[in-house]
Amino acid sequence: MPLPVHDQPSSALPAAPPVMIDRKGSVDRDDALSVRRLDDGWELTVYVADVASGVARNSTADREALRRRESAYGGWRGTAKMLPRPVEERLTLAPGRPCAAMRVRVNIAADGTARHCQVDRATLRGAVAMDPQEVADAITDPAHRLRGALREAAALSEVLLARRRDQGALALYDLLSGWATDEDGGLVRLAASERNVAYKVVQECMIAANTALAAWAAQRDLPLLFRNHSVAKVAPPRQVLLDDLDLALADGSPARLEALRQRTLMVLKAAEYAPFMGGHWGLNLPGYVHATSPLRRYADLVVQRVVFHHLDGADAPYTPDELALIATALNDGARADREAQTDFFKRAAHARDRRAAATDADYSPLDSRAFHAVLKRGCKENIAAPSLTGEAARRAAAQQLTALEFQLLLLVAGGQNWEGARAAGLKAVAAAPETAVSVLSVHAQVNGLSPTEFFDGSDGQSPHTVFSSSASLTVDGQHVRGATRTASTKKAARHQAAVSLLARLAELPDPSQDLTAPVPRTKPEKATASSTPQGLSPLMTLNEYAQVRVISGLQFDITGQGPSHMPTFTCHAQAHYEGEQLTGTASAPSKAAAKTKAADLLLKAIDTQRQQTHDAA
């Protein structure tokens, strides 16, 4: 919402010195704040270090700052400051000396509504440096000289948070459990040093100052960098996310909180900079800027330059095209950093799981997620500590492995050390044969293969019908088929066929079985074109021929042509019999019909050749 313009300096002076809240020994203090209680609200004043006057545009320090984008403090990037140490020491806010600053003064009503905003140049004097724990201690110490001012700051932060929540922002803190939302609404785990009231005071006061400055700049039509944020199309309604955040914190389950964190990562897009006001979804604001950390973020330095040029009556320091280029550079750099961070943590996790897989430890206490990570690394890299393979076999026998884990164990793991666990895995699948279908499906999905194909048939009359099925999967261009299995139901036959195919792919003894005896047939004296077993389709008969090695190299190639509403499919079937390649080609309106017709022609050619061979003998 636009703020009324008040350009005249306020006559109100802070009752207590501004406070710089940062870790001990910091040499890049960007901001200081003071909060003064009014009759009908508060006056929040934020002083921001004047970095624009000390870092010239296109200087070496400026170009390096743009390249680095922002300071890093430990973690995957290590410690990497945006500006050189001498520049930081010269421009940082510091106690005991006057410091040039940009001042943002916001008048805030008792309900947290920002009413007036004034932005000007100022000199910060008498500021007090405190670390977060010192702030928390001062608030509870009746003798501390800043207790009253810090209590007002804490009270204001609670009101600002409640106001943001009422306005639909994804905002919450649970300092006891250590969970909070970041500026964009993502759920984050706070470090131990951040789990006190000072974290909330700084976060809420800086968001309030940045929000007020965005409205102030928009009123004056200043071309600067805005911080815009949006969500994915699959994101749930805002209120659903808010309710889920409340429920997750009330429940307190680490697993539930982590699941919600992962979901917010998926649906909340990364905020980006742009030379226009695009709105901020997480904060539910029409406009937002980053302006309070010019020593640590390049975007804040750009905003400060624009504000100071306006205050000084000078022309804008950047053209719209220059701002767009800077925004692109910052966004691209942030994107590259996110990808590098993901890769870093993935490699770190792999290294951790690799060490765990090679350690002869007790894996039974691991939960399913932790064990999956270790099993995956062990199977993929053929690392097999005896305790790991033993635990894999135990969990397989207890049906505690997922289809993906059975796939890893049976179709990824290799080597002598995994033999026992793999045999136990296949035995477990055979005991629950429906699992085999899921394992084959997972294998096809993770390897980009076509789905498993089943060839079904039936013999006999109800209620004594015997169903038969065989399963086939094309791997590396080769058709791999399991044995044909029979059962009293089509589903049961498919399950056993899937077990057989899985055993063949795993190169393990086949534990599948026929669950019912086949219907007796009278074997013909001679193999002729009419020798197709009664009730079996040409496809099933060809499969049986291939399994008993009457033929080899059986394959089907299907092509389509014509308009989508009236296609024509042509299937070319071929196989080798006695060293001779035989073929059958047919066309039909559907793939299945074309394949069946081609199979029938190929089968007739094979039976004719078999008849001729028999007659010649």
mmCIF file of N, CA, C and O in Angstrom, residues 413-445:
data_model
loop_
_atom_site.group_PDB
_atom_site.id
_atom_site.type_symbol
_atom_site.label_atom_id
_atom_site.label_comp_id
_atom_site.label_asym_id
_atom_site.label_seq_id
_atom_site.Cartn_x
_atom_site.Cartn_y
_atom_site.Cartn_z
ATOM 1 N N ALA A 413 23.211 -53.732 -7.758
ATOM 2 C CA ALA A 413 24.332 -54.286 -6.991
ATOM 3 C C ALA A 413 24.971 -55.448 -7.742
ATOM 4 O O ALA A 413 24.311 -56.160 -8.498
ATOM 5 N N GLY A 414 26.248 -55.616 -7.544
ATOM 6 C CA GLY A 414 26.965 -56.716 -8.187
ATOM 7 C C GLY A 414 28.157 -57.124 -7.350
ATOM 8 O O GLY A 414 28.451 -56.535 -6.311
ATOM 9 N N GLY A 415 28.851 -58.131 -7.786
ATOM 10 C CA GLY A 415 30.023 -58.582 -7.051
ATOM 11 C C GLY A 415 29.689 -59.683 -6.069
ATOM 12 O O GLY A 415 28.544 -59.849 -5.634
ATOM 13 N N GLN A 416 30.702 -60.413 -5.686
ATOM 14 C CA GLN A 416 30.521 -61.585 -4.844
ATOM 15 C C GLN A 416 29.953 -61.242 -3.468
ATOM 16 O O GLN A 416 29.137 -61.983 -2.919
ATOM 17 N N ASN A 417 30.360 -60.096 -2.925
ATOM 18 C CA ASN A 417 29.919 -59.754 -1.578
ATOM 19 C C ASN A 417 28.418 -59.498 -1.485
ATOM 20 O O ASN A 417 27.840 -59.567 -0.399
ATOM 21 N N TRP A 418 27.793 -59.182 -2.623
ATOM 22 C CA TRP A 418 26.359 -58.905 -2.609
ATOM 23 C C TRP A 418 25.518 -60.151 -2.925
ATOM 24 O O TRP A 418 24.285 -60.096 -2.885
ATOM 25 N N GLU A 419 26.158 -61.282 -3.243
ATOM 26 C CA GLU A 419 25.407 -62.445 -3.716
ATOM 27 C C GLU A 419 24.353 -62.908 -2.720
ATOM 28 O O GLU A 419 23.214 -63.187 -3.070
ATOM 29 N N GLY A 420 24.727 -63.014 -1.446
ATOM 30 C CA GLY A 420 23.783 -63.498 -0.448
ATOM 31 C C GLY A 420 22.585 -62.577 -0.296
ATOM 32 O O GLY A 420 21.437 -63.032 -0.218
ATOM 33 N N ALA A 421 22.845 -61.290 -0.258
ATOM 34 C CA ALA A 421 21.755 -60.324 -0.106
ATOM 35 C C ALA A 421 20.859 -60.323 -1.338
ATOM 36 O O ALA A 421 19.630 -60.202 -1.224
ATOM 37 N N ARG A 422 21.446 -60.471 -2.514
ATOM 38 C CA ARG A 422 20.651 -60.474 -3.737
ATOM 39 C C ARG A 422 19.771 -61.718 -3.789
ATOM 40 O O ARG A 422 18.603 -61.655 -4.190
ATOM 41 N N ALA A 423 20.328 -62.863 -3.389
ATOM 42 C CA ALA A 423 19.534 -64.093 -3.362
ATOM 43 C C ALA A 423 18.382 -63.965 -2.372
ATOM 44 O O ALA A 423 17.249 -64.381 -2.649
ATOM 45 N N ALA A 424 18.663 -63.352 -1.219
ATOM 46 C CA ALA A 424 17.602 -63.136 -0.227
ATOM 47 C C ALA A 424 16.549 -62.181 -0.759
ATOM 48 O O ALA A 424 15.351 -62.353 -0.508
ATOM 49 N N GLY A 425 16.992 -61.172 -1.531
ATOM 50 C CA GLY A 425 16.053 -60.229 -2.115
ATOM 51 C C GLY A 425 15.114 -60.888 -3.102
ATOM 52 O O GLY A 425 13.902 -60.648 -3.082
ATOM 53 N N LEU A 426 15.655 -61.733 -3.969
ATOM 54 C CA LEU A 426 14.805 -62.403 -4.959
ATOM 55 C C LEU A 426 13.866 -63.396 -4.274
ATOM 56 O O LEU A 426 12.707 -63.542 -4.676
ATOM 57 N N LYS A 427 14.344 -64.045 -3.234
ATOM 58 C CA LYS A 427 13.485 -64.961 -2.475
ATOM 59 C C LYS A 427 12.320 -64.210 -1.856
ATOM 60 O O LYS A 427 11.175 -64.681 -1.858
ATOM 61 N N ALA A 428 12.602 -63.015 -1.350
ATOM 62 C CA ALA A 428 11.541 -62.199 -0.748
ATOM 63 C C ALA A 428 10.532 -61.759 -1.795
ATOM 64 O O ALA A 428 9.322 -61.725 -1.538
ATOM 65 N N VAL A 429 11.012 -61.410 -2.986
ATOM 66 C CA VAL A 429 10.103 -61.023 -4.064
ATOM 67 C C VAL A 429 9.246 -62.210 -4.474
ATOM 68 O O VAL A 429 8.040 -62.071 -4.711
ATOM 69 N N ALA A 430 9.843 -63.387 -4.555
ATOM 70 C CA ALA A 430 9.079 -64.577 -4.938
ATOM 71 C C ALA A 430 7.999 -64.891 -3.904
ATOM 72 O O ALA A 430 6.934 -65.410 -4.246
ATOM 73 N N ALA A 431 8.264 -64.551 -2.637
ATOM 74 C CA ALA A 431 7.275 -64.788 -1.584
ATOM 75 C C ALA A 431 6.117 -63.801 -1.681
ATOM 76 O O ALA A 431 5.015 -64.088 -1.197
ATOM 77 N N ALA A 432 6.353 -62.663 -2.284
ATOM 78 C CA ALA A 432 5.298 -61.669 -2.522
ATOM 79 C C ALA A 432 5.394 -61.273 -3.986
ATOM 80 O O ALA A 432 5.846 -60.175 -4.323
ATOM 81 N N PRO A 433 4.996 -62.165 -4.913
ATOM 82 C CA PRO A 433 5.297 -61.983 -6.342
ATOM 83 C C PRO A 433 4.725 -60.724 -6.966
ATOM 84 O O PRO A 433 5.241 -60.261 -7.983
ATOM 85 N N GLU A 434 3.688 -60.145 -6.346
ATOM 86 C CA GLU A 434 3.175 -58.896 -6.899
ATOM 87 C C GLU A 434 4.225 -57.787 -6.837
ATOM 88 O O GLU A 434 4.172 -56.819 -7.614
ATOM 89 N N THR A 435 5.186 -57.950 -5.940
ATOM 90 C CA THR A 435 6.258 -56.965 -5.827
ATOM 91 C C THR A 435 7.092 -56.907 -7.098
ATOM 92 O O THR A 435 7.610 -55.861 -7.470
ATOM 93 N N ALA A 436 7.225 -58.039 -7.772
ATOM 94 C CA ALA A 436 8.076 -58.103 -8.966
ATOM 95 C C ALA A 436 7.604 -57.133 -10.045
ATOM 96 O O ALA A 436 8.423 -56.519 -10.741
ATOM 97 N N VAL A 437 6.297 -56.980 -10.190
ATOM 98 C CA VAL A 437 5.765 -56.055 -11.194
ATOM 99 C C VAL A 437 6.214 -54.630 -10.881
ATOM 100 O O VAL A 437 6.629 -53.883 -11.772
ATOM 101 N N SER A 438 6.153 -54.250 -9.601
ATOM 102 C CA SER A 438 6.578 -52.901 -9.202
ATOM 103 C C SER A 438 8.070 -52.713 -9.401
ATOM 104 O O SER A 438 8.524 -51.647 -9.835
ATOM 105 N N VAL A 439 8.856 -53.736 -9.095
ATOM 106 C CA VAL A 439 10.314 -53.633 -9.260
ATOM 107 C C VAL A 439 10.667 -53.432 -10.734
ATOM 108 O O VAL A 439 11.502 -52.592 -11.081
ATOM 109 N N LEU A 440 10.012 -54.186 -11.616
ATOM 110 C CA LEU A 440 10.258 -54.034 -13.049
ATOM 111 C C LEU A 440 9.824 -52.655 -13.535
ATOM 112 O O LEU A 440 10.489 -52.040 -14.374
ATOM 113 N N SER A 441 8.711 -52.163 -13.007
ATOM 114 C CA SER A 441 8.241 -50.833 -13.392
ATOM 115 C C SER A 441 9.243 -49.767 -12.973
ATOM 116 O O SER A 441 9.563 -48.851 -13.746
ATOM 117 N N VAL A 442 9.760 -49.861 -11.747
ATOM 118 C CA VAL A 442 10.768 -48.908 -11.270
ATOM 119 C C VAL A 442 12.012 -48.981 -12.137
ATOM 120 O O VAL A 442 12.585 -47.950 -12.516
ATOM 121 N N HIS A 443 12.424 -50.191 -12.464
ATOM 122 C CA HIS A 443 13.632 -50.359 -13.279
ATOM 123 C C HIS A 443 13.471 -49.696 -14.642
ATOM 124 O O HIS A 443 14.392 -49.051 -15.149
ATOM 125 N N ALA A 444 12.296 -49.846 -15.233
ATOM 126 C CA ALA A 444 12.044 -49.217 -16.531
ATOM 127 C C ALA A 444 12.049 -47.696 -16.408
ATOM 128 O O ALA A 444 12.611 -46.989 -17.252
ATOM 129 N N GLN A 445 11.454 -47.187 -15.341
ATOM 130 C CA GLN A 445 11.364 -45.733 -15.168
ATOM 131 C C GLN A 445 12.735 -45.105 -14.954
ATOM 132 O O GLN A 445 13.067 -44.097 -15.585
#
